[in-house]
Structures are given as C-alpha cells and as structure tokens.
PDB file of C-alpha atoms in Angstrom:
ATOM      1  CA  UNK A1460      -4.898  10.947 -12.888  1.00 72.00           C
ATOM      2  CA  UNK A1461      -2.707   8.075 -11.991  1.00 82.00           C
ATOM      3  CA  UNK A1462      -1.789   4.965 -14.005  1.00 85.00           C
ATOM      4  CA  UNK A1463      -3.994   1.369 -12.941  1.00 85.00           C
ATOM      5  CA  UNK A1464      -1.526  -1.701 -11.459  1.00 81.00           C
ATOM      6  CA  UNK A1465      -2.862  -5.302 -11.290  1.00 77.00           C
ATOM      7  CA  UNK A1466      -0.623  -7.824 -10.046  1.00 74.00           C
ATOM      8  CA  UNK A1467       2.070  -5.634 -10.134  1.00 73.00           C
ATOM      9  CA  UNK A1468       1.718  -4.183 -13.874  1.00 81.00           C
ATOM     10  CA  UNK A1469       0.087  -1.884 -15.459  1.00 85.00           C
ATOM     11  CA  UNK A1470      -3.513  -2.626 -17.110  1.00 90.00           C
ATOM     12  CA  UNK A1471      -3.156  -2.087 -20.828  1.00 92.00           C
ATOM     13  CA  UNK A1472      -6.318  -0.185 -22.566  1.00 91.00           C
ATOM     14  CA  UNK A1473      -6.230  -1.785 -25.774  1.00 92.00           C
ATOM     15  CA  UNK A1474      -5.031   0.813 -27.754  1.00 93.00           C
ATOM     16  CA  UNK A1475      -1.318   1.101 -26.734  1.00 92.00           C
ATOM     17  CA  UNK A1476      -1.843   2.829 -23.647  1.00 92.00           C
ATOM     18  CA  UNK A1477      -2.246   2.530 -20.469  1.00 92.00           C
ATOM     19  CA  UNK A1478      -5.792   2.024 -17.856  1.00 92.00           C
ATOM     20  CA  UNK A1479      -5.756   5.143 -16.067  1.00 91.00           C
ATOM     21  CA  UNK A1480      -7.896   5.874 -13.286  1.00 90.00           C
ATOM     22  CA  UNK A1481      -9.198   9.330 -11.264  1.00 92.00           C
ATOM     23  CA  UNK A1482     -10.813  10.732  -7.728  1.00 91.00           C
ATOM     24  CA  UNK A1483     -11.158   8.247  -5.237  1.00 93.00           C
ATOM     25  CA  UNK A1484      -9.815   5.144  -7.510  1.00 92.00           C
ATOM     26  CA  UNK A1485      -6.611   6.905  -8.324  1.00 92.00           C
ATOM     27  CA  UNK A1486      -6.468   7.666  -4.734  1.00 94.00           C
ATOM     28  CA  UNK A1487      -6.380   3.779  -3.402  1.00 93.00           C
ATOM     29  CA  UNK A1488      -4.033   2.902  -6.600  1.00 91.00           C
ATOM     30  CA  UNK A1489      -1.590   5.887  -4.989  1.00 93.00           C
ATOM     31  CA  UNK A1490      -2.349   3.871  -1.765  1.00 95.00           C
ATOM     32  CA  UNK A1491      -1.710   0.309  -2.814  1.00 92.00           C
ATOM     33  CA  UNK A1492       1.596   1.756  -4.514  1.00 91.00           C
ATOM     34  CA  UNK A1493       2.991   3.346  -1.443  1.00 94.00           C
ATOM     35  CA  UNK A1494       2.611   0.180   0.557  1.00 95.00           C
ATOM     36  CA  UNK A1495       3.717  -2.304  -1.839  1.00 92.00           C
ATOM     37  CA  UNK A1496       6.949  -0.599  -2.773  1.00 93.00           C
ATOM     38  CA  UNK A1497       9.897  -1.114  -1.165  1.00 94.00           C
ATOM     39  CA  UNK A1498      10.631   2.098   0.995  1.00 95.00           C
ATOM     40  CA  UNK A1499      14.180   3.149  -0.038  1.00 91.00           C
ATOM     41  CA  UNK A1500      14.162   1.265  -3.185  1.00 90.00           C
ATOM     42  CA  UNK A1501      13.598   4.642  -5.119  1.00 87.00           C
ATOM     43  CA  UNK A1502      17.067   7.072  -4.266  1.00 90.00           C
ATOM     44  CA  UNK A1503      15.410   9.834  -5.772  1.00 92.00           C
ATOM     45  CA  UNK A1504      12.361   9.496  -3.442  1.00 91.00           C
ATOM     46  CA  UNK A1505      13.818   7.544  -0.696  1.00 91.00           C
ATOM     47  CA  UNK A1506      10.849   8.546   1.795  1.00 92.00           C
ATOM     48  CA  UNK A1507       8.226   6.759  -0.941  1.00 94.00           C
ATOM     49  CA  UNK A1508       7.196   3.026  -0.187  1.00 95.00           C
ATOM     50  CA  UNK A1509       6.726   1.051   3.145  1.00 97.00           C
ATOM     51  CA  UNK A1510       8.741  -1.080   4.709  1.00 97.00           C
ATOM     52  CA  UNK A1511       5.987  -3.784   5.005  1.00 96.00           C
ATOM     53  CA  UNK A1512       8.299  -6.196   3.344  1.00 94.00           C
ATOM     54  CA  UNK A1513      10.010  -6.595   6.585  1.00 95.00           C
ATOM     55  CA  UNK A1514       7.154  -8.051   8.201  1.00 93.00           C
ATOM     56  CA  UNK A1515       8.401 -11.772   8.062  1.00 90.00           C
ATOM     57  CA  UNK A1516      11.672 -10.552   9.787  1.00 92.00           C
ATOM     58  CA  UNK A1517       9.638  -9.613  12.866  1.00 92.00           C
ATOM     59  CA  UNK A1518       8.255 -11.849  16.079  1.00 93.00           C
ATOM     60  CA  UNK A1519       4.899 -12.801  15.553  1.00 89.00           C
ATOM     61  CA  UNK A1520       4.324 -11.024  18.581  1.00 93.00           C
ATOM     62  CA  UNK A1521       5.515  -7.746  17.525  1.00 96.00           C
ATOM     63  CA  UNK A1522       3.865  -8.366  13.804  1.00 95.00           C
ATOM     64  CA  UNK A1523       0.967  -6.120  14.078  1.00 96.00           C
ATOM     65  CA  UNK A1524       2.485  -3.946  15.623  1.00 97.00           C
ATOM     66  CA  UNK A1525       5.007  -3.224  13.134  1.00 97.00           C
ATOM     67  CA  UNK A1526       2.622  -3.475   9.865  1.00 97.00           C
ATOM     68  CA  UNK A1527       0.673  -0.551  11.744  1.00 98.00           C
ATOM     69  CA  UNK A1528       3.758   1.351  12.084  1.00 98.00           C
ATOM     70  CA  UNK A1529       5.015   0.890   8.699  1.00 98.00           C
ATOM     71  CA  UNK A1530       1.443   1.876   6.960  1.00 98.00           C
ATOM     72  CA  UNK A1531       1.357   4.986   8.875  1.00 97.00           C
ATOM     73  CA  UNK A1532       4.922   5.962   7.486  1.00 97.00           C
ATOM     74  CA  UNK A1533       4.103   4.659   4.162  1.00 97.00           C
ATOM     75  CA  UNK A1534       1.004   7.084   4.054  1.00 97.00           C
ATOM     76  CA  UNK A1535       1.946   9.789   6.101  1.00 96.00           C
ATOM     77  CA  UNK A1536       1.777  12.202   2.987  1.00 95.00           C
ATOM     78  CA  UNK A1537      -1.452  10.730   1.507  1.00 96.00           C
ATOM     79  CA  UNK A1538      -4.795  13.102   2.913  1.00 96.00           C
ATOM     80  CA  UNK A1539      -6.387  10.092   4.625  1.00 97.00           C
ATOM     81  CA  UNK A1540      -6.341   8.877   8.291  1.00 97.00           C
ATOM     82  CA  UNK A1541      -5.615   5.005   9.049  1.00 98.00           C
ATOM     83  CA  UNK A1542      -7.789   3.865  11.126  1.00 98.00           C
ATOM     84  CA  UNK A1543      -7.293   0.086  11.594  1.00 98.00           C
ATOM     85  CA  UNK A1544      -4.864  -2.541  10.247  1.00 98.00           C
ATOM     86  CA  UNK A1545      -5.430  -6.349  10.164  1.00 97.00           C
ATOM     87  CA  UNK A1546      -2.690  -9.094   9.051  1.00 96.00           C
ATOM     88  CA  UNK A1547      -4.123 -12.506   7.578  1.00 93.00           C
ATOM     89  CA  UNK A1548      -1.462 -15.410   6.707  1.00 87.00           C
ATOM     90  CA  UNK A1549      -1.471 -16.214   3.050  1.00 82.00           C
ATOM     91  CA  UNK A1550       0.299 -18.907   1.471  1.00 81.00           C
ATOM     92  CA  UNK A1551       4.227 -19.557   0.740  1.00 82.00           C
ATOM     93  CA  UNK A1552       5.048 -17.436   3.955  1.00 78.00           C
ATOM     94  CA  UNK A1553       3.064 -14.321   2.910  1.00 86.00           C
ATOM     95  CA  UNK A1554       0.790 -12.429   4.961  1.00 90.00           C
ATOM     96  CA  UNK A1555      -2.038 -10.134   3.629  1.00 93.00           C
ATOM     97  CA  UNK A1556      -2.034  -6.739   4.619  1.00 96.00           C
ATOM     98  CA  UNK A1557      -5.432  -4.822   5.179  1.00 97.00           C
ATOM     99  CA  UNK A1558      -5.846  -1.219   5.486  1.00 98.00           C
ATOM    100  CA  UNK A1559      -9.107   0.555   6.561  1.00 98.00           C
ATOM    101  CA  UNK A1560      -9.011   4.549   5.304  1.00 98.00           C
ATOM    102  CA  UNK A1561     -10.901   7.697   5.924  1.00 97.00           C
ATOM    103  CA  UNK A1562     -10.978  10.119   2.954  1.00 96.00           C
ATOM    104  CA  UNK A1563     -13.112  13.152   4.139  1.00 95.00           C
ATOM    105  CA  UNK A1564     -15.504  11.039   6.065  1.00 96.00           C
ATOM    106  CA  UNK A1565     -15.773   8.192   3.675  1.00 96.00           C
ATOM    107  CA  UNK A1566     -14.010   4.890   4.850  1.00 97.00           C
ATOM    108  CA  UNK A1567     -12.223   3.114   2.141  1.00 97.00           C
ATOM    109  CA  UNK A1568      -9.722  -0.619   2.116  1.00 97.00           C
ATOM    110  CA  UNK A1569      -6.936  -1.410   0.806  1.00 95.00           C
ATOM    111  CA  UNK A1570      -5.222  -4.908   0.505  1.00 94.00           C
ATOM    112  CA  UNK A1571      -2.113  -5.994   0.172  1.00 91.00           C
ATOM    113  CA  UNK A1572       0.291  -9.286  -0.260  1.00 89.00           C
ATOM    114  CA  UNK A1573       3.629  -8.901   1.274  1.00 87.00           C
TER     115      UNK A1573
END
C-alpha cells in the first residue's frame, strides 16, 4: 500500500492520517515518485529518483533524448516497460514530462512537471 502525493504532499484523510492507495494506483504513485525525485538526493537510496530535473540543462536537440534516458533509469526496478515518452513546454521554463506504461498488458500514463 503506498502513501497518495498531490502537488508534492501527501493527501490527508480527514482523520489524522494519511490517503493511501493500492494495486495499480499505488503502482503509478510509486511511478510519479521515482521520476519526480531528485536521483541522488536520498544517500541511503542513491539509485532512487530520476535525473529529469536536468532536462533544462540539455540542448533542445538532445531533450528527448535525455528525458527517455532518464525515465528508463528512474524505473528500471519498477515491473513495467516504457514504451513512449513525450515532452510538452509548460510555463516559467518547465516542461511536462509524459510517460506511457505497460503493466502486464495494460498501458497506463504518467505525468510529470519538471
């Protein structure tokens, strides 16, 4: 069972807890964790987290490119396959990250704001 974020915080239930969340939801919430923290920013689990935030640091060129490698790393010990990766410009310099999934023949998304 794994713990609901929105906006970057947890969802309270109303009764001093926390919204928690299970099978395929708590799967995309392990998902959208993995790619929006900072790879490295964790020294006990250095290899947890993406490196997506280095996206503006790259050519526009070589963008794509990049966010495809970094999801891949990021998710490399989730049980799903990527199978594509788009990049939409958001506003104040950020780009939106989306991330199509197969989880034992379903396809799932994921997006992100990096």
């Amino acid at each position: 069972m794994e713990v609901k974020i929105h906006n970057g915080d947890y969802i309270p239930d109303g009764l001093g807890g926390v919204v928690r969340c299970q099978g395929t939801e708590a799967l995309l919430e392990r998902v959208l964790f993995r790619l929006t923290a900072r790879r490295g920013g964790l020294p006990p689990l250095p290899r947890l987290g993406s490196r997506l935030y280095l996206l503006s640091r790259e050519p526009a060129a070589r963008r794509l490119s990049a966010a495809r490698q970094y999801v891949a790393e990021a998710l490399a010990e989730e049980p799903v396959t990527v199978t594509d990766v788009t990049l939409s410009p958001e506003e104040q310099g950020r780009v939106s990250v989306r991330v199509l999934l197969d989880y034992q023949g379903t396809e799932l998304s994921v997006s992100a704001a990096v």
